Short mmCIF file of C-alpha atoms and ligand atoms in Angstrom, two decimals:
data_model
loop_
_atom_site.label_atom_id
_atom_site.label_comp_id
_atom_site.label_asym_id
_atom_site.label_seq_id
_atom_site.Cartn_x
_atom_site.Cartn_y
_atom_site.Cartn_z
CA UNK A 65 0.00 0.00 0.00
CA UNK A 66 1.07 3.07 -1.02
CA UNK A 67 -0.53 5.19 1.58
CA UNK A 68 2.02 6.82 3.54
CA UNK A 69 3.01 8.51 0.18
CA UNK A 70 -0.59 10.23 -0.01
CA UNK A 71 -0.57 11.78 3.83
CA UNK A 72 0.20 15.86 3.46
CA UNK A 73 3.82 16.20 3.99
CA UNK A 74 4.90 19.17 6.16
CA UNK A 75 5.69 22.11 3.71
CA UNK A 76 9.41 23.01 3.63
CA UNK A 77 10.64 26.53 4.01
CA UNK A 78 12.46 26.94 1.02
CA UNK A 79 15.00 29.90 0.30
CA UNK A 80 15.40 32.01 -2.63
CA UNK A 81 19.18 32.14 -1.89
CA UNK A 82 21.60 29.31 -0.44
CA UNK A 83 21.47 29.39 3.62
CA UNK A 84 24.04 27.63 6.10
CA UNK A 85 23.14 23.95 6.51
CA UNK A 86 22.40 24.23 10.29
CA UNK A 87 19.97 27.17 9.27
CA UNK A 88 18.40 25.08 6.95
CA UNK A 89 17.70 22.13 9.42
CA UNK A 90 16.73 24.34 11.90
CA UNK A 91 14.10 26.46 9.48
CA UNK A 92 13.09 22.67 9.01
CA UNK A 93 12.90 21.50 12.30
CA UNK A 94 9.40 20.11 12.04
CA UNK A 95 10.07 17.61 9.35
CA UNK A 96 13.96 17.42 10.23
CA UNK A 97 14.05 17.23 13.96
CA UNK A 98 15.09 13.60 14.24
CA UNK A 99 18.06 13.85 11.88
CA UNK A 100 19.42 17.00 13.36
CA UNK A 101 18.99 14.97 16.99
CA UNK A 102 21.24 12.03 15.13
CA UNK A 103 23.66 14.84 13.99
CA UNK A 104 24.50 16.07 17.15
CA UNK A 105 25.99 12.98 18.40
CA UNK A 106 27.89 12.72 15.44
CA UNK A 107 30.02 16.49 15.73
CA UNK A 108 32.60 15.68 13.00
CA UNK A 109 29.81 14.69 10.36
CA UNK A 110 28.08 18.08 11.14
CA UNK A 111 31.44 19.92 10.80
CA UNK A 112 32.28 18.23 7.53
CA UNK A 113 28.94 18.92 5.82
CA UNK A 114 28.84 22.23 6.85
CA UNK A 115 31.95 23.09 4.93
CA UNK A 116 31.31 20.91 1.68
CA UNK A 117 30.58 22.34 -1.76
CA UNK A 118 29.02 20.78 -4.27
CA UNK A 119 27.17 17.73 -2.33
CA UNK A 120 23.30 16.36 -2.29
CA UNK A 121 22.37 15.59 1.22
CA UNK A 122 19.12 12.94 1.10
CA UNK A 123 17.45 13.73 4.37
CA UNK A 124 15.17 11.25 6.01
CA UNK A 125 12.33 12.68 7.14
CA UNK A 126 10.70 12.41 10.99
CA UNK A 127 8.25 9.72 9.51
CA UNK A 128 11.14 7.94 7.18
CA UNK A 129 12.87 7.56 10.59
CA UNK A 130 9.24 6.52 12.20
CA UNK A 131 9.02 4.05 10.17
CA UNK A 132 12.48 2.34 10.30
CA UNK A 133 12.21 2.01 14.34
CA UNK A 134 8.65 0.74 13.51
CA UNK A 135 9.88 -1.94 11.56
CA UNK A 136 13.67 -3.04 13.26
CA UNK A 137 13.34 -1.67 16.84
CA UNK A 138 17.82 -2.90 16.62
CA UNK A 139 17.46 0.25 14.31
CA UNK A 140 17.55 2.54 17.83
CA UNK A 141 20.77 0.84 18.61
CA UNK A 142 22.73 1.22 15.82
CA UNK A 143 21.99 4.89 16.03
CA UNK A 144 23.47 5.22 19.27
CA UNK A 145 26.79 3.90 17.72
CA UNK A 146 28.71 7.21 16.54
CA UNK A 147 30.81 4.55 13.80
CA UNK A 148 27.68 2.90 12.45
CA UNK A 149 25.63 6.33 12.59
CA UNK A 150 28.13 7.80 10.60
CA UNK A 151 28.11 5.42 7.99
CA UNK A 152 24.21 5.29 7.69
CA UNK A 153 24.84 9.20 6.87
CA UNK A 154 27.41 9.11 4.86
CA UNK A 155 25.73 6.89 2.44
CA UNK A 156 23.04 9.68 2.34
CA UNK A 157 25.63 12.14 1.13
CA UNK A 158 25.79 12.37 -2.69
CA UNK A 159 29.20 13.79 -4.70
CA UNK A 160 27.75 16.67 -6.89
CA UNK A 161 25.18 19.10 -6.69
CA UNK A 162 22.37 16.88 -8.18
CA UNK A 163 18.83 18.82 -8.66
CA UNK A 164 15.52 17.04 -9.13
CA UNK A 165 15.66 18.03 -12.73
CA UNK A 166 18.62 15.64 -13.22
CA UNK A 167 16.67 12.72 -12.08
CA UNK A 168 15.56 11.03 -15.31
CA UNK A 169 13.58 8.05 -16.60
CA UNK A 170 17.22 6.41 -17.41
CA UNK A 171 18.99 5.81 -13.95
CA UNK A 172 21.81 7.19 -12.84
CA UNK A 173 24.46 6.13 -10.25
CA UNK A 174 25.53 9.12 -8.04
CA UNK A 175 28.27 8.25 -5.35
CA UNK A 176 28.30 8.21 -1.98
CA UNK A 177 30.88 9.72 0.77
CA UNK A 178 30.18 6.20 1.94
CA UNK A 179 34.26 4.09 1.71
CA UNK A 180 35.95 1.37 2.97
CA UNK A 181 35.27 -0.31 5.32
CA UNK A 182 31.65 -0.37 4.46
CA UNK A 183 32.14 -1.02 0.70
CA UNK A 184 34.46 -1.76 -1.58
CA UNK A 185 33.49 0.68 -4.46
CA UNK A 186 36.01 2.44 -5.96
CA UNK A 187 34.55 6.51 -5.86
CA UNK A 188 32.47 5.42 -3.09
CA UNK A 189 29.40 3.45 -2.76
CA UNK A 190 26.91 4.28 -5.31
CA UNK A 191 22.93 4.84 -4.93
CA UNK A 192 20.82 4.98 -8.01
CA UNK A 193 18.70 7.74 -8.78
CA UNK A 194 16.00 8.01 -11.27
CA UNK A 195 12.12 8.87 -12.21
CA UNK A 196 9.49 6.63 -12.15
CA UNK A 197 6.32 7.93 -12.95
CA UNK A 198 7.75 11.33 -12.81
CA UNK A 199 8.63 10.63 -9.43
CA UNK A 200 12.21 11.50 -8.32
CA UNK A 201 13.38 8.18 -6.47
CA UNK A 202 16.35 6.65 -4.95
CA UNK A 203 17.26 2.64 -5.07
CA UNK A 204 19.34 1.70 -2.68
CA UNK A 205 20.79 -2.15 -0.72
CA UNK A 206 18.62 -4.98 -1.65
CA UNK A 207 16.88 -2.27 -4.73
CA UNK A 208 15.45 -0.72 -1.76
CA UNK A 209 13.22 2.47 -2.77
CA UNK A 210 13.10 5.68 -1.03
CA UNK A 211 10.70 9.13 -2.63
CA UNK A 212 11.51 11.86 -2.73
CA UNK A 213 9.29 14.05 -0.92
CA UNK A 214 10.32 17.40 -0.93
CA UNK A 215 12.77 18.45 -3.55
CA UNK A 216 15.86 20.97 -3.92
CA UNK A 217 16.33 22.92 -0.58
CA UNK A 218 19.19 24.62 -1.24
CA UNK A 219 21.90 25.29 0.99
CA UNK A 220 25.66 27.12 0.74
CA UNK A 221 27.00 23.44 0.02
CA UNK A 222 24.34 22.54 -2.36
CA UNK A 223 21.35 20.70 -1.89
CA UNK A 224 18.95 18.64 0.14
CA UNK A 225 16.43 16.20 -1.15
CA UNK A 226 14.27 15.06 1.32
CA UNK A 227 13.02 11.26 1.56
CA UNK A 228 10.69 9.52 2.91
CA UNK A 229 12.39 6.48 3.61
CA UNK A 230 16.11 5.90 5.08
CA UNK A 231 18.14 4.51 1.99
CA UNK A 232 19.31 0.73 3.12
CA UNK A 233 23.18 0.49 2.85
CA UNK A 234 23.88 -2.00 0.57
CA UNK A 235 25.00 -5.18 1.81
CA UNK A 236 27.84 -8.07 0.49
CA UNK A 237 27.00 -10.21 -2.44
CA UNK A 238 26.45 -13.60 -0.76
CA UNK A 239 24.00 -11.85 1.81
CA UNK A 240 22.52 -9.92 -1.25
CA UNK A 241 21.35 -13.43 -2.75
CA UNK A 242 20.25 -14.71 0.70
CA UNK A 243 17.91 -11.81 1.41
CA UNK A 244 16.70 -10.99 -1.82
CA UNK A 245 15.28 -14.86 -2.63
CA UNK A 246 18.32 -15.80 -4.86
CA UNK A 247 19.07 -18.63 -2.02
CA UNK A 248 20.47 -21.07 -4.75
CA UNK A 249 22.98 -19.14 -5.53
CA UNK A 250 23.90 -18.83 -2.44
CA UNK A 251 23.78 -21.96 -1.58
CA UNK A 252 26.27 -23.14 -4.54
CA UNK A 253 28.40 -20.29 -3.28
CA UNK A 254 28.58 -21.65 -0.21
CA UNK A 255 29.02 -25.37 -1.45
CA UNK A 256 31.86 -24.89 -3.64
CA UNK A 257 33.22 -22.32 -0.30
CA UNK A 258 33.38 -19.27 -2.76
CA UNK A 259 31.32 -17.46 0.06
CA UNK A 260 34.29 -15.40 1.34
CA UNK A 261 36.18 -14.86 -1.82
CA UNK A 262 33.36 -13.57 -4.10
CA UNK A 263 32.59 -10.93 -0.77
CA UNK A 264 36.14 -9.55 -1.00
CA UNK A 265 36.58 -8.58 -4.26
CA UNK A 266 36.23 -4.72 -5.22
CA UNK A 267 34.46 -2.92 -8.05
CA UNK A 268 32.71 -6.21 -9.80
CA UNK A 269 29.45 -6.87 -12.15
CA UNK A 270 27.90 -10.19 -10.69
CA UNK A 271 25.40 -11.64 -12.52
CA UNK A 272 23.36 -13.80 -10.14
CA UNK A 273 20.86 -16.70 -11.89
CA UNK A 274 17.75 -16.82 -10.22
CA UNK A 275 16.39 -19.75 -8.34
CA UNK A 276 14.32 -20.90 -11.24
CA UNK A 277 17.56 -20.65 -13.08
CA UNK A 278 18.92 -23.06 -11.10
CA UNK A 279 16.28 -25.38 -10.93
CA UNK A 280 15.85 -25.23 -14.76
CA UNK A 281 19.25 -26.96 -15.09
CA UNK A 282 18.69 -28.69 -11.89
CA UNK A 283 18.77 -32.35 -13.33
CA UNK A 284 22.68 -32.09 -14.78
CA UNK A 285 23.93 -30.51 -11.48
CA UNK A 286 24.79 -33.80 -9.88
CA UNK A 287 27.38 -34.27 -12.71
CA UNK A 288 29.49 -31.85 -12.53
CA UNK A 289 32.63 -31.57 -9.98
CA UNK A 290 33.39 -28.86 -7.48
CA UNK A 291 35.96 -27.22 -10.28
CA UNK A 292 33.15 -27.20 -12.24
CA UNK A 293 30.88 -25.13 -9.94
CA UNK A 294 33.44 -23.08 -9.30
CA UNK A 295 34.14 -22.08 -12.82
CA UNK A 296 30.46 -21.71 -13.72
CA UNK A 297 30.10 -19.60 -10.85
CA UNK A 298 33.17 -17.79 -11.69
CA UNK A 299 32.43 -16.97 -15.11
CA UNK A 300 29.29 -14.99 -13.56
CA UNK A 301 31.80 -12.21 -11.89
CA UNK A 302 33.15 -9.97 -14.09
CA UNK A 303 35.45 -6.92 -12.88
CA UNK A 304 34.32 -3.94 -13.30
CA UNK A 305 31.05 -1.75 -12.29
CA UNK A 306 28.83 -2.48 -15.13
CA UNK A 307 25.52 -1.23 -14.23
CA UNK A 308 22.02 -1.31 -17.19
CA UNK A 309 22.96 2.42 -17.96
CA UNK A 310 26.43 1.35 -19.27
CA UNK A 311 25.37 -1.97 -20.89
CA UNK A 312 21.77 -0.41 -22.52
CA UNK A 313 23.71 0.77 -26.16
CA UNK A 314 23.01 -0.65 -29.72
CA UNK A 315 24.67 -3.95 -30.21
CA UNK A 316 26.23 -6.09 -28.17
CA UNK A 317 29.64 -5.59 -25.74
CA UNK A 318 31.58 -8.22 -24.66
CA UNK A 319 32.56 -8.04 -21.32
CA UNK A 320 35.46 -10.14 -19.21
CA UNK A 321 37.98 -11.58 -18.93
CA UNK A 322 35.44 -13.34 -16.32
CA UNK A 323 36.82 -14.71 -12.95
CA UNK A 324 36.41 -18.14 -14.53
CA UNK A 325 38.19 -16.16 -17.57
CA UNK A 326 35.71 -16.39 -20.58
CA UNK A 327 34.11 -13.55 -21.81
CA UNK A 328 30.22 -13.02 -21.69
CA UNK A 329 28.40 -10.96 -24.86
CA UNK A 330 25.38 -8.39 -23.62
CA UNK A 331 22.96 -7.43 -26.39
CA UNK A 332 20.30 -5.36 -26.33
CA UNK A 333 17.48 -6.58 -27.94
CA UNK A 334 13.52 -5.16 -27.77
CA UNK A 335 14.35 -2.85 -25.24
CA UNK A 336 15.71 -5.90 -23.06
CA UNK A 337 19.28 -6.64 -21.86
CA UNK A 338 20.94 -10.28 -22.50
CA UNK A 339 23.91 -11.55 -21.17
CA UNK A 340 24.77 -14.64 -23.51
CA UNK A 341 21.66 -16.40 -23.79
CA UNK A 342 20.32 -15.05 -20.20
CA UNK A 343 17.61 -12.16 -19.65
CA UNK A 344 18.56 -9.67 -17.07
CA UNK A 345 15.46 -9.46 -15.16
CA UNK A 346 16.72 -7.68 -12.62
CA UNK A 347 19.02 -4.91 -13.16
CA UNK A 348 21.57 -2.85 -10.89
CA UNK A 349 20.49 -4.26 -7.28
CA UNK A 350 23.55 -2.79 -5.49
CA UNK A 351 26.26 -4.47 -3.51
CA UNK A 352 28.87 -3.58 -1.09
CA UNK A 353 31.65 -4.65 -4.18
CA UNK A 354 29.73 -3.49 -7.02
CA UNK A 355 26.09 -4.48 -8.72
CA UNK A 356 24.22 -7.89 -9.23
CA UNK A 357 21.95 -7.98 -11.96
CA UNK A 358 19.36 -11.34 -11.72
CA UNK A 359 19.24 -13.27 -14.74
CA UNK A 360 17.13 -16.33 -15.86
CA UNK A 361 19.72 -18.53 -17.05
CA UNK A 362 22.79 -19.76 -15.45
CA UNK A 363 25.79 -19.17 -17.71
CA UNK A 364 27.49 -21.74 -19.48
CA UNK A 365 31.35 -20.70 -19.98
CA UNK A 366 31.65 -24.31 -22.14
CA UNK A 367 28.47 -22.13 -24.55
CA UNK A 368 30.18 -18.74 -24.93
CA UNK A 369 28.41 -18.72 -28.19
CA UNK A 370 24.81 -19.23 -26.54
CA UNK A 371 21.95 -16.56 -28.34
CA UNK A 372 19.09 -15.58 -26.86
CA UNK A 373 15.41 -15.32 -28.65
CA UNK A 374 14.58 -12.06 -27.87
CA UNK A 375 10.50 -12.52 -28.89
CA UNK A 376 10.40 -15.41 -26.48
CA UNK A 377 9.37 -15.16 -22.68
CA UNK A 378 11.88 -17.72 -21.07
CA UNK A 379 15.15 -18.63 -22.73
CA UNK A 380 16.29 -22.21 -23.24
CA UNK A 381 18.89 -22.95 -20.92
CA UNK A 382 22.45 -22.60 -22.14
CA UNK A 383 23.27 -26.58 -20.48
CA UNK A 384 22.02 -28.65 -23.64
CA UNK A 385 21.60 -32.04 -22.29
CA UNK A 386 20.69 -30.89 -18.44
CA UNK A 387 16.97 -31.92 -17.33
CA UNK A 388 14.94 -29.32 -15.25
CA UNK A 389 14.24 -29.84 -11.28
CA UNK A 390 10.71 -28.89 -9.35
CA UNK A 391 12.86 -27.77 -5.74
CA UNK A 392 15.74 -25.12 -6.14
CA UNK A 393 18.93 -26.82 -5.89
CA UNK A 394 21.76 -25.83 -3.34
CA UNK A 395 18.87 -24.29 -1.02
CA UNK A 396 19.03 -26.60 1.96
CA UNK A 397 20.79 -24.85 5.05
CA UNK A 398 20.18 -21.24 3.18
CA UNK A 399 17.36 -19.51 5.00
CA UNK A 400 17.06 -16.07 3.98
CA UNK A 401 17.46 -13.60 7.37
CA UNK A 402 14.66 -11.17 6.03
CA UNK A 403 12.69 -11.00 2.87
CA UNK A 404 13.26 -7.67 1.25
CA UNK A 405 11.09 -7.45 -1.97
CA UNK A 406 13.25 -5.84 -4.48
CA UNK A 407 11.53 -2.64 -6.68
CA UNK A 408 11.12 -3.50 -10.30
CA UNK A 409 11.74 -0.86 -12.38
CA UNK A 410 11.97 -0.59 -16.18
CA UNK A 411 15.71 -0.29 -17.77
CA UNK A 412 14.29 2.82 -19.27
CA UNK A 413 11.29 4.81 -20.82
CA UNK A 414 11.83 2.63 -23.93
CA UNK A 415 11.98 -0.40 -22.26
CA UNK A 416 8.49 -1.06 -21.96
CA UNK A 417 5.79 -0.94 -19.48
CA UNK A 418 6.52 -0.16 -16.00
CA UNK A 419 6.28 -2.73 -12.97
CA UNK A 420 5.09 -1.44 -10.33
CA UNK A 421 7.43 -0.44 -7.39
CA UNK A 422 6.66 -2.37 -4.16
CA UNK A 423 6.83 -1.49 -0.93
CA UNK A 424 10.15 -0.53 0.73
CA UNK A 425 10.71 -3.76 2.90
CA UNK A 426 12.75 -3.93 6.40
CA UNK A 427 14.80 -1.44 5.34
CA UNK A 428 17.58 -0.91 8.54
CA UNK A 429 17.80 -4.28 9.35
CA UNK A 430 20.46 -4.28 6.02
CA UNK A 431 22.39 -1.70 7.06
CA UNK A 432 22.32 -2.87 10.75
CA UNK A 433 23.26 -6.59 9.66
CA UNK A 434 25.96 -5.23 6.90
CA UNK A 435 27.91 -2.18 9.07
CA UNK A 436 28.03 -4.39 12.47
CA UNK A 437 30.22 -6.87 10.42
C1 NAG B 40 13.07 20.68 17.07
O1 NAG B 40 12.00 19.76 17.31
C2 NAG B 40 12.23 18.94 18.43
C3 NAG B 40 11.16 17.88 18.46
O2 NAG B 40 9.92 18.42 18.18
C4 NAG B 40 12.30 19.77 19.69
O3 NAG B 40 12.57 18.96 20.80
C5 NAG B 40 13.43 20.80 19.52
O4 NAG B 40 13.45 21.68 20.64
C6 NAG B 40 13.26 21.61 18.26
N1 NAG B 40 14.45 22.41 18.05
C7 NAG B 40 14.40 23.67 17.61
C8 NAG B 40 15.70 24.34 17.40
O5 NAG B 40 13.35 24.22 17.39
C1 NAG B 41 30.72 18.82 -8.44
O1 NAG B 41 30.84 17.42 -8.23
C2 NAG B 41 30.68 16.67 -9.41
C3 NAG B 41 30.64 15.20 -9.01
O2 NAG B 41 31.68 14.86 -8.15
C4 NAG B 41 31.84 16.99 -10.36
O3 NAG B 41 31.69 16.26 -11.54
C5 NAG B 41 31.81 18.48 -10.65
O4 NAG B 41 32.94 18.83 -11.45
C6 NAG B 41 31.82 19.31 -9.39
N1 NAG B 41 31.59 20.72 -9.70
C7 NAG B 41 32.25 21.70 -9.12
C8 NAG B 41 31.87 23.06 -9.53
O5 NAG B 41 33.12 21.49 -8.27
C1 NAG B 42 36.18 -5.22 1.33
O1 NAG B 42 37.24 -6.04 0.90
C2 NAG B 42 38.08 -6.48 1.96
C3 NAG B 42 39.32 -7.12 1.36
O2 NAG B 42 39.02 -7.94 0.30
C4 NAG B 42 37.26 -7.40 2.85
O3 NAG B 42 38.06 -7.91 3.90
C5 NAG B 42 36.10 -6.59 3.42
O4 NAG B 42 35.27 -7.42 4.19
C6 NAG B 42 35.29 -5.97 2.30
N1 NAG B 42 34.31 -5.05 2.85
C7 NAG B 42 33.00 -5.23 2.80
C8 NAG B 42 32.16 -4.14 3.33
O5 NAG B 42 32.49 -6.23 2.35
C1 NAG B 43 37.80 -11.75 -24.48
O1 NAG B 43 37.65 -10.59 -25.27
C2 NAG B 43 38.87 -9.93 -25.54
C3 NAG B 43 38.61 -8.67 -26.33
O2 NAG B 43 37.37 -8.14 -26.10
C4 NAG B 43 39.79 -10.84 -26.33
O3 NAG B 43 41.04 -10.21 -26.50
C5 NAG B 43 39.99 -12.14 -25.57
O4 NAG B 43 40.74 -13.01 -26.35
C6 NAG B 43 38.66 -12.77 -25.23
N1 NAG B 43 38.89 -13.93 -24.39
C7 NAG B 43 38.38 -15.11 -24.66
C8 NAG B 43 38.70 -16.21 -23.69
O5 NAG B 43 37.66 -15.29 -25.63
C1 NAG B 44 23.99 -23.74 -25.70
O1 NAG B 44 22.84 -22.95 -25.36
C2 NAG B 44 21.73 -23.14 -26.20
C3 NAG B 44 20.64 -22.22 -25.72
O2 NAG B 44 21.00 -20.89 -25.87
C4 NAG B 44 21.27 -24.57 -26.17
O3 NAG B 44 20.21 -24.75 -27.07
C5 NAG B 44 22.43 -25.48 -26.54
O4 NAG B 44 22.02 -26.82 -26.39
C6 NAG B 44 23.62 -25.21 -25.64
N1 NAG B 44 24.76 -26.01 -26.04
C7 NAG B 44 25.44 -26.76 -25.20
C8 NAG B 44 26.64 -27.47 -25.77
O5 NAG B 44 25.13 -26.93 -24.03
C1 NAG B 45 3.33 4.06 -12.61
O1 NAG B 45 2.41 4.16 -13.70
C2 NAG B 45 1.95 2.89 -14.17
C3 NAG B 45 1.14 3.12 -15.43
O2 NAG B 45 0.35 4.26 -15.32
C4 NAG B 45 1.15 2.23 -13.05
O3 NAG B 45 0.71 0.96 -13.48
C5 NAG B 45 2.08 2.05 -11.84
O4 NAG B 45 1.37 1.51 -10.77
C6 NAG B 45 2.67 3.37 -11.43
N1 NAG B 45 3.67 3.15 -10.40
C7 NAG B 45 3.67 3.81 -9.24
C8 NAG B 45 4.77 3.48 -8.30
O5 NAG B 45 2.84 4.64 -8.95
#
């Protein structure tokens, strides 16, 4: 239900010339009140916005913060922990003075003043902004949506968006898959014990078969060796941050080397994106090392060669001979922490209708579970 989006929001003084931050929160104090409390406790964070240029502050609002206590009550706790707060905040601190006017139907990934040791992306961890139905929104951990309610506030450093709901800090890979229903890729992960490894690398594309996937290919899984697993797996990752704004051109790209060290090929076809024979059905779900995009197809690095049929609505699986399975294989032992129910949006305006956005889910049990690590 998309109520909470309907109730009035508080009107925000706005300024026809820049003000100091602190004024700004202050003028603001009735929508505001709970993030200036946070700031307080955290002096140095205050201090450092107050003398950036050229930043976009997303502010939670009283209610966004209402309704993460509402939903993790640990939420309180983390708070109270200066090193976790400041994280939270700095992942709500953009690079660039970025008006609602730049927000566009094609997404865009702004960085964060959120590092090491909460993420491994190289220019800081990213959050996506774009419109859906001309609605300026922000996806973040676990494709995670937030609104935004009241638009450009200006201040002497740049400007404030404000939000309705605190953006989720994106969390590892492997805890990615287990939270966001991909549990049989986790589960292979953890079989083959690439767990660890595929959570330390930096500034990587994973693409991340869905559980149907999986289970489509099922039948042939009891085959193949450990090495094997691990390659397949492997030729999933590839290194660099690829997200659907950098794949969507005319043609195809070939990306790679892969960890497993093929190559994969991403077309564009109909307005949809394919990696080999695989449909990205997800796109750009953010992780601490980079982006997963869900697919529905596991990869075949023995079928580089694999084509997909863009008119059709599932692809044949890229493992000739295997048979297909009714259970998801690997997902015994793997029981996802929380369900968060990921937003689907479209890759663009030209790529079709839109799905609707669902309800943010748990949103600060994510960054709780990923920043006390
Ligand atoms: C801001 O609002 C809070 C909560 O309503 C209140 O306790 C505080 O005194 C207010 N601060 C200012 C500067 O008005
Ligand atoms: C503002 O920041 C953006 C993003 O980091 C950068 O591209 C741009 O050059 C900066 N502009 C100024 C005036 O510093
Ligand atoms: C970042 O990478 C390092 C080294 O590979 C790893 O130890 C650390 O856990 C990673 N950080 C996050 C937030 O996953
Ligand atoms: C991967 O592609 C690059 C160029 O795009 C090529 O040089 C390389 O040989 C390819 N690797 C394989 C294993 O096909
Ligand atoms: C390669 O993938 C295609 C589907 O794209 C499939 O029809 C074919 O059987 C696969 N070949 C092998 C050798 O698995
Ligand atoms: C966006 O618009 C479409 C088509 O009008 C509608 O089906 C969808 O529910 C809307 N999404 C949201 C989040 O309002």
């Amino acid at each position: 239900m998309r109520l909470l989006h309907l109730l009035p929001l508080a009107p925000l003084a706005s300024y026809v010339s820049a003000a100091a931050l602190t004024a700004v929160l202050a003028a603001n104090n009735a929508s505001l009140s709970t993030l200036s409390t946070l700031l307080a406790t955290v002096p140095d964070v205050v201090t450092m916005l107050s003398s950036a240029q050229n930043i976009t502050i997303l502010a939670p609002s009283n209610d966004a913060f209402t309704k993460l206590m509402a939903r993790n009550p640990n939420s309180a706790q983390l708070m109270q922990n200066p090193r976790l707060l400041t994280g939270v905040l700095q992942y709500h601190v953009l690079s660039g003075k970025i008006p609602s006017s730049d927000f566009s139907t094609t997404p865009k990934f702004a960085s964060s003043m959120l590092t090491t040791p909460f993420a491994n992306v190289t220019g800081g961890q990213r959050v996506e902004l774009v419109k859906v139905n001309n609605t300026a929104m922000i996806f973040s951990g676990f494709k995670q949506g937030s609104m935004v309610s009241v638009a450009d506030v200006m201040f002497d450093g740049g400007v404030v968006h404000v939000v309705d709901t605190v953006l989720t800090v994106p969390a590892t890979p492997s805890d990615t898959a287990v939270d966001t229903g991909l549990t049989s890729l986790a589960g292979a992960l953890t079989a083959v014990q690439l767990v660890d490894a595929v959570d330390a690398l930096s500034d990587v594309t994973i693409f991340a078969p869905s559980n149907a996937a999986f289970a489509a290919i099922g039948g042939g899984l009891g085959a193949l060796s450990t090495q094997d697993i691990t390659g397949i797996l492997g030729y999933h990752v590839v290194q660099g941050v690829k997200f659907s704004s950098d794949l969507l051109q005319n043609g195809q790209i070939t990306l790679g080397p892969t960890v497993q060290g093929g190559n994969v090929t991403v077309r564009r076809e109909n307005g949809q994106l394919f990696v080999n024979s695989a449909k990205i059905v997800l796109a750009d779900v953010l992780s601490t090392n980079g982006v997963v995009h869900v697919i529905d197809n596991v990869l075949n690095p023995s079928n580089t060669t694999a084509t997909p049929n863009p008119s059709a609505t599932t692809q044949s699986p890229a493992f000739g001979g295997a048979s297909a399975v009714a259970e998801a294989p690997f997902t015994s032992g793997i029981s996802p922490t929380t369900t968060f129910v990921p937003a689907t949006v479209p890759l663009n305006a030209a790529g079709g209708a839109f799905a609707a956005v669902p309800t943010a889910a748990l949103v600060l049990g994510a960054a709780a579970a990923m920043l006390v690590v």
